[in-house]
Amino acid sequence: MMKRMFAIGFILMVFVSFLAFAQEKVLHWNLGIDPGTIDPSYATSIAAQQIDHALFLGLTEIDDETLKVVPRLATSWEASDNGITWTFHLRREAMWSDGTPVTAHDITFAIQRTLDPEGSSPLVQRLYVLKGAQRYHTGVGRARDIGVRAIDNYTVRFTLNKKDDCLPALVLEPVFYPQPRSIVEDYGIDWTKPKHIVTDGAYVLEQWVKDHIILYKSTTYYDAGKVNIDEVYCYMIADTSAALTMYEQGKLDVVRIARSDIAQVKANTTLSKELYIAPSETLRIGDDCAISVTYTYPLAELTKPYVTRTHAALGREKWEKWDIHR
């Protein structure tokens, strides 16, 4: 049976996990807000990025224990001597949920789509690290001059404006995720609706209605054998007090709580035993890159860290590896 747990997460929030029945493999998670769009080119809210991390594969991720950048969709990568050109090699077993392979071309398409001058992505500046990205987005350059190339189906190469040792950490952001070109082109802004979307991550989007989202374990995920949670129910309850009450009633398994409620939690004999405050540490990548990391502790295997570079925050929840039988 899973241990109940509280953890203070990013900004003024607390994450709480739950007492699950051993026969269940369902997680009930309160996002706190409607994620808005989950299109990786437009996903700006923490809630949207949490959903995207479950649905899609980034090239890299942060290891919970070592706080090092490790492979995810990419199996390995290397930089040129001057640190401007980076080459990532993709795992060949990665598949979209419709059975088609994930390729380097899906990454180049996604980046070009995000930077489209006729688009309105609020995330374009995160791609300005790439050579020619800003010129293309502002209408004075060409798509073919953007510093991203599919060398072959399983090799993608990035060319930067200048040396940046942070790139392996930057590419874990949604704007660097591959996107299924045929689906996006067929359905346009509706491509992320449950009836259209295909994903390459641990989960697929089963349902999205007014007050909740349902994710199912993906059968095509390359590492599906290690996915312990079969279903994730994501709710949008903004009232943190109401969410905590539902947690105490066993109706929610993960909730966010304002820091102002910490005293109340500490005063509760039961809940105080489940409170974990996430410390902040600094992740160093190369000589010129330092990233502030806040992660859930000590049950690091349950929750992915939050990674903050300047003011850009990523919420990473490692739902798929929660051990519900503990």
Short mmCIF file of C-alpha atoms in Angstrom, two decimals:
data_model
loop_
_atom_site.label_atom_id
_atom_site.label_comp_id
_atom_site.label_asym_id
_atom_site.label_seq_id
_atom_site.Cartn_x
_atom_site.Cartn_y
_atom_site.Cartn_z
CA MET A 1 0.00 0.00 0.00
CA MET A 2 1.41 3.40 -0.92
CA LYS A 3 2.57 5.61 1.90
CA ARG A 4 0.73 8.85 2.40
CA MET A 5 2.92 11.86 1.91
CA PHE A 6 2.92 15.65 1.92
CA ALA A 7 5.61 17.62 0.11
CA ILE A 8 6.12 21.31 -0.41
CA GLY A 9 6.71 21.89 -4.11
CA PHE A 10 7.22 24.83 -6.44
CA ILE A 11 6.36 28.35 -5.19
CA LEU A 12 3.71 28.50 -2.43
CA MET A 13 2.42 24.99 -2.85
CA VAL A 14 2.42 21.62 -1.19
CA PHE A 15 2.14 18.26 -2.85
CA VAL A 16 0.36 15.51 -1.00
CA SER A 17 0.25 11.89 -1.97
CA PHE A 18 -2.09 9.31 -0.66
CA LEU A 19 -3.07 6.03 0.91
CA ALA A 20 -3.99 3.86 -2.08
CA PHE A 21 -5.75 0.54 -1.95
CA ALA A 22 -3.43 -2.25 -3.05
CA GLN A 23 -5.93 -3.51 -5.59
CA GLU A 24 -6.14 -0.11 -7.27
CA LYS A 25 -3.77 1.31 -9.83
CA VAL A 26 -5.45 4.68 -10.11
CA LEU A 27 -4.07 8.06 -9.07
CA HIS A 28 -6.43 10.94 -8.24
CA TRP A 29 -4.46 14.16 -8.67
CA ASN A 30 -5.64 17.72 -8.13
CA LEU A 31 -4.05 20.09 -10.64
CA GLY A 32 -5.72 23.06 -8.98
CA ILE A 33 -6.51 24.81 -12.26
CA ASP A 34 -7.65 24.07 -15.78
CA PRO A 35 -4.43 23.49 -17.73
CA GLY A 36 -5.74 25.39 -20.73
CA THR A 37 -4.02 24.03 -23.81
CA ILE A 38 -1.68 21.05 -23.53
CA ASP A 39 -0.23 21.70 -26.97
CA PRO A 40 3.53 21.66 -26.22
CA SER A 41 4.00 24.73 -28.42
CA TYR A 42 1.61 26.71 -26.24
CA ALA A 43 1.58 25.04 -22.80
CA THR A 44 2.49 27.76 -20.33
CA SER A 45 0.86 26.72 -17.06
CA ILE A 46 2.51 24.35 -14.60
CA ALA A 47 -0.61 22.16 -14.82
CA ALA A 48 -0.33 21.92 -18.60
CA GLN A 49 3.34 21.05 -18.40
CA GLN A 50 2.62 18.36 -15.81
CA ILE A 51 0.14 16.78 -18.19
CA ASP A 52 2.56 17.11 -21.10
CA HIS A 53 5.34 15.39 -19.16
CA ALA A 54 3.04 12.40 -18.75
CA LEU A 55 1.94 12.37 -22.40
CA PHE A 56 5.15 13.19 -24.26
CA LEU A 57 8.86 12.39 -24.21
CA GLY A 58 11.50 15.04 -23.78
CA LEU A 59 14.96 14.35 -25.12
CA THR A 60 16.32 14.33 -21.57
CA GLU A 61 15.19 14.34 -17.96
CA ILE A 62 16.68 14.98 -14.53
CA ASP A 63 17.62 11.97 -12.44
CA ASP A 64 15.88 12.19 -9.07
CA GLU A 65 18.77 10.97 -6.98
CA THR A 66 21.84 12.36 -8.75
CA LEU A 67 20.20 15.54 -10.10
CA LYS A 68 22.05 14.94 -13.35
CA VAL A 69 20.64 15.25 -16.85
CA VAL A 70 20.03 11.74 -18.16
CA PRO A 71 18.65 10.27 -21.39
CA ARG A 72 14.94 9.98 -22.07
CA LEU A 73 13.96 10.06 -25.75
CA ALA A 74 17.63 10.60 -26.55
CA THR A 75 19.95 7.73 -25.69
CA SER A 76 23.10 9.86 -25.90
CA TRP A 77 24.42 13.19 -27.13
CA GLU A 78 27.65 15.02 -27.76
CA ALA A 79 28.76 18.59 -28.36
CA SER A 80 31.29 19.97 -30.80
CA ASP A 81 34.59 21.26 -29.47
CA ASN A 82 33.31 24.84 -29.52
CA GLY A 83 30.08 23.89 -27.72
CA ILE A 84 27.85 25.34 -30.44
CA THR A 85 26.73 22.17 -32.21
CA TRP A 86 24.93 19.44 -30.25
CA THR A 87 23.95 16.06 -31.68
CA PHE A 88 21.31 13.88 -30.00
CA HIS A 89 20.73 10.22 -30.84
CA LEU A 90 17.15 9.00 -30.39
CA ARG A 91 15.99 5.64 -29.12
CA ARG A 92 14.63 3.57 -31.99
CA GLU A 93 11.98 1.85 -29.89
CA ALA A 94 10.05 5.06 -29.15
CA MET A 95 6.60 4.95 -30.74
CA TRP A 96 3.61 7.22 -31.08
CA SER A 97 0.41 5.76 -29.66
CA ASP A 98 -0.83 5.12 -33.21
CA GLY A 99 2.09 2.76 -33.76
CA THR A 100 4.28 5.00 -35.89
CA PRO A 101 7.91 5.61 -34.90
CA VAL A 102 9.06 8.81 -33.23
CA THR A 103 11.75 10.40 -35.40
CA ALA A 104 14.08 13.37 -35.50
CA HIS A 105 11.80 14.89 -38.13
CA ASP A 106 9.07 15.16 -35.48
CA ILE A 107 11.40 17.39 -33.47
CA THR A 108 12.34 19.66 -36.35
CA PHE A 109 8.66 19.99 -37.28
CA ALA A 110 7.71 20.88 -33.71
CA ILE A 111 10.36 23.58 -33.40
CA GLN A 112 9.51 25.13 -36.74
CA ARG A 113 5.82 25.09 -35.83
CA THR A 114 6.44 26.83 -32.51
CA LEU A 115 8.53 29.50 -34.24
CA ASP A 116 6.07 30.05 -37.09
CA PRO A 117 5.81 33.84 -37.63
CA GLU A 118 2.07 33.43 -38.21
CA GLY A 119 1.64 31.55 -34.95
CA SER A 120 1.23 33.00 -31.49
CA SER A 121 3.24 30.73 -29.23
CA PRO A 122 4.18 32.50 -25.98
CA LEU A 123 7.16 30.17 -25.65
CA VAL A 124 9.17 31.15 -28.71
CA GLN A 125 11.92 32.91 -26.78
CA ARG A 126 12.91 29.60 -25.20
CA LEU A 127 13.96 28.54 -28.69
CA TYR A 128 15.99 31.66 -29.41
CA VAL A 129 19.06 29.79 -28.20
CA LEU A 130 18.99 28.14 -31.65
CA LYS A 131 20.75 29.82 -34.53
CA GLY A 132 18.30 31.58 -36.83
CA ALA A 133 15.30 30.97 -34.56
CA GLN A 134 14.62 34.60 -33.73
CA ARG A 135 15.16 35.72 -37.31
CA TYR A 136 12.65 33.19 -38.58
CA HIS A 137 10.08 34.00 -35.92
CA THR A 138 10.31 37.72 -36.59
CA GLY A 139 9.82 37.19 -40.32
CA VAL A 140 13.29 38.02 -41.60
CA GLY A 141 14.71 34.49 -41.81
CA ARG A 142 13.84 31.13 -43.32
CA ALA A 143 12.69 27.94 -41.63
CA ARG A 144 15.52 26.00 -43.23
CA ASP A 145 18.03 28.29 -41.52
CA ILE A 146 16.86 27.44 -37.99
CA GLY A 147 19.56 25.60 -36.07
CA VAL A 148 17.83 22.23 -35.93
CA ARG A 149 18.41 19.40 -38.42
CA ALA A 150 17.28 15.81 -38.74
CA ILE A 151 20.50 14.13 -39.84
CA ASP A 152 18.55 10.91 -40.22
CA ASN A 153 15.42 9.43 -38.62
CA TYR A 154 17.13 8.97 -35.28
CA THR A 155 19.66 11.79 -35.12
CA VAL A 156 18.85 15.45 -34.49
CA ARG A 157 21.45 18.21 -34.47
CA PHE A 158 21.10 21.63 -32.87
CA THR A 159 23.24 24.63 -33.81
CA LEU A 160 23.30 27.42 -31.23
CA ASN A 161 24.02 31.11 -31.47
CA LYS A 162 26.78 30.68 -28.93
CA LYS A 163 28.11 28.07 -26.55
CA ASP A 164 25.52 27.01 -23.98
CA ASP A 165 26.30 24.13 -21.64
CA CYS A 166 22.68 24.17 -20.48
CA LEU A 167 21.28 22.71 -23.69
CA PRO A 168 20.87 19.13 -22.37
CA ALA A 169 18.69 20.59 -19.61
CA LEU A 170 16.85 23.01 -21.89
CA VAL A 171 15.68 20.27 -24.25
CA LEU A 172 13.58 18.65 -21.54
CA GLU A 173 11.12 21.54 -21.94
CA PRO A 174 7.87 20.97 -23.90
CA VAL A 175 8.88 23.31 -26.76
CA PHE A 176 11.59 20.79 -27.67
CA TYR A 177 9.21 17.81 -27.62
CA PRO A 178 8.57 15.97 -30.88
CA GLN A 179 5.09 16.49 -32.32
CA PRO A 180 3.22 14.10 -34.67
CA ARG A 181 3.20 16.09 -37.90
CA SER A 182 0.41 14.25 -39.70
CA ILE A 183 -1.95 14.59 -36.72
CA VAL A 184 -1.15 18.28 -36.19
CA GLU A 185 -1.63 19.06 -39.87
CA ASP A 186 -4.84 17.06 -40.13
CA TYR A 187 -6.57 18.56 -37.09
CA GLY A 188 -4.89 21.92 -36.50
CA ILE A 189 -5.64 23.45 -33.09
CA ASP A 190 -7.86 20.45 -32.29
CA TRP A 191 -5.02 17.94 -32.52
CA THR A 192 -4.70 17.64 -28.73
CA LYS A 193 -8.34 16.66 -28.22
CA PRO A 194 -8.78 13.11 -26.90
CA LYS A 195 -10.31 11.83 -30.14
CA HIS A 196 -7.32 13.02 -32.20
CA ILE A 197 -4.19 13.17 -30.07
CA VAL A 198 -1.38 10.66 -30.30
CA THR A 199 1.36 10.62 -27.68
CA ASP A 200 4.76 9.03 -27.18
CA GLY A 201 5.00 9.17 -23.38
CA ALA A 202 3.86 6.90 -20.58
CA TYR A 203 0.19 7.92 -20.92
CA VAL A 204 -2.49 8.67 -23.47
CA LEU A 205 -5.26 11.24 -23.09
CA GLU A 206 -8.49 9.30 -22.63
CA GLN A 207 -10.91 12.04 -21.63
CA TRP A 208 -11.09 15.78 -20.98
CA VAL A 209 -14.36 17.16 -19.67
CA LYS A 210 -15.25 20.30 -17.73
CA ASP A 211 -13.78 19.38 -14.36
CA HIS A 212 -11.32 16.56 -14.93
CA ILE A 213 -8.87 14.88 -17.28
CA ILE A 214 -8.28 11.13 -17.49
CA LEU A 215 -5.00 9.59 -18.60
CA TYR A 216 -4.51 5.90 -19.37
CA LYS A 217 -1.28 3.96 -19.41
CA SER A 218 0.05 3.79 -22.96
CA THR A 219 0.53 0.34 -24.45
CA THR A 220 3.03 1.68 -26.99
CA TYR A 221 5.32 3.45 -24.50
CA TYR A 222 8.84 2.09 -24.88
CA ASP A 223 9.21 1.49 -21.13
CA ALA A 224 5.62 0.41 -20.43
CA GLY A 225 6.74 -2.49 -18.25
CA LYS A 226 7.91 -0.05 -15.59
CA VAL A 227 4.70 1.99 -15.53
CA ASN A 228 2.94 1.13 -12.26
CA ILE A 229 -0.06 3.47 -12.41
CA ASP A 230 -2.69 2.44 -14.96
CA GLU A 231 -4.93 5.50 -14.78
CA VAL A 232 -4.50 9.10 -13.64
CA TYR A 233 -7.53 11.25 -12.86
CA CYS A 234 -6.61 14.94 -12.89
CA TYR A 235 -9.00 17.40 -11.23
CA MET A 236 -9.19 21.19 -11.37
CA ILE A 237 -10.26 22.15 -7.86
CA ALA A 238 -9.04 25.68 -7.18
CA ASP A 239 -10.15 25.81 -3.53
CA THR A 240 -7.15 24.39 -1.67
CA SER A 241 -9.10 23.94 1.57
CA ALA A 242 -11.77 21.95 -0.23
CA ALA A 243 -9.09 19.86 -1.91
CA LEU A 244 -7.43 19.10 1.43
CA THR A 245 -10.77 18.01 2.85
CA MET A 246 -11.27 15.68 -0.11
CA TYR A 247 -7.76 14.34 0.45
CA GLU A 248 -8.56 13.59 4.09
CA GLN A 249 -11.74 11.84 2.94
CA GLY A 250 -9.74 9.66 0.56
CA LYS A 251 -11.25 11.22 -2.56
CA LEU A 252 -8.01 12.80 -3.73
CA ASP A 253 -4.52 11.36 -3.71
CA VAL A 254 -2.43 14.41 -4.55
CA VAL A 255 -3.34 18.02 -3.75
CA ARG A 256 -1.72 21.43 -3.73
CA ILE A 257 -2.07 23.58 -0.65
CA ALA A 258 -1.18 27.21 -0.05
CA ARG A 259 1.80 27.70 2.25
CA SER A 260 -0.51 29.58 4.59
CA ASP A 261 -2.15 26.25 5.43
CA ILE A 262 1.09 24.59 6.54
CA ALA A 263 0.49 25.47 10.19
CA GLN A 264 -2.88 23.74 10.04
CA VAL A 265 -1.30 20.66 8.51
CA LYS A 266 1.44 20.57 11.14
CA ALA A 267 -1.16 20.80 13.89
CA ASN A 268 -2.94 17.72 12.59
CA THR A 269 -1.56 14.59 14.28
CA THR A 270 -2.00 12.44 11.19
CA LEU A 271 -1.17 14.90 8.44
CA SER A 272 1.91 16.26 10.20
CA LYS A 273 3.52 12.83 9.81
CA GLU A 274 3.01 13.09 6.05
CA LEU A 275 4.61 16.49 5.52
CA TYR A 276 7.87 16.75 3.60
CA ILE A 277 9.43 20.07 2.71
CA ALA A 278 11.33 20.06 -0.56
CA PRO A 279 14.79 21.57 -0.27
CA SER A 280 16.37 23.55 -3.10
CA GLU A 281 19.67 22.55 -4.60
CA THR A 282 21.76 23.75 -7.50
CA LEU A 283 22.28 21.50 -10.49
CA ARG A 284 25.48 22.29 -12.36
CA ILE A 285 25.77 21.39 -16.03
CA GLY A 286 29.15 22.34 -17.41
CA ASP A 287 31.11 25.39 -16.32
CA ASP A 288 28.59 28.04 -17.30
CA CYS A 289 25.25 26.53 -16.39
CA ALA A 290 23.63 26.39 -12.96
CA ILE A 291 19.98 25.44 -12.56
CA SER A 292 17.97 25.76 -9.37
CA VAL A 293 16.26 22.48 -8.54
CA THR A 294 13.45 21.98 -6.05
CA TYR A 295 12.34 18.41 -5.62
CA THR A 296 10.21 16.26 -3.36
CA TYR A 297 12.21 14.67 -0.56
CA PRO A 298 12.86 12.06 0.70
CA LEU A 299 10.60 10.02 -1.57
CA ALA A 300 12.50 11.20 -4.63
CA GLU A 301 11.48 8.16 -6.62
CA LEU A 302 7.89 9.33 -6.50
CA THR A 303 8.15 12.84 -7.85
CA LYS A 304 10.24 14.43 -10.57
CA PRO A 305 12.03 17.67 -9.65
CA TYR A 306 11.01 21.17 -10.53
CA VAL A 307 13.64 22.75 -12.73
CA THR A 308 13.86 26.55 -12.86
CA ARG A 309 16.04 28.42 -15.33
CA THR A 310 15.62 32.16 -14.82
CA HIS A 311 11.85 32.48 -14.37
CA ALA A 312 10.78 29.46 -16.42
CA ALA A 313 9.43 26.62 -14.29
CA LEU A 314 8.83 23.01 -15.15
CA GLY A 315 6.74 20.71 -12.99
CA ARG A 316 7.80 17.08 -13.30
CA GLU A 317 5.66 14.39 -11.70
CA LYS A 318 6.91 10.84 -12.10
CA TRP A 319 3.48 9.27 -11.86
CA GLU A 320 4.34 6.20 -13.89
CA LYS A 321 6.82 4.85 -11.34
CA TRP A 322 4.77 5.31 -8.18
CA ASP A 323 4.68 2.02 -6.31
CA ILE A 324 1.04 1.56 -5.39
CA HIS A 325 1.71 -1.65 -3.52
CA ARG A 326 3.98 -0.06 -0.94
#
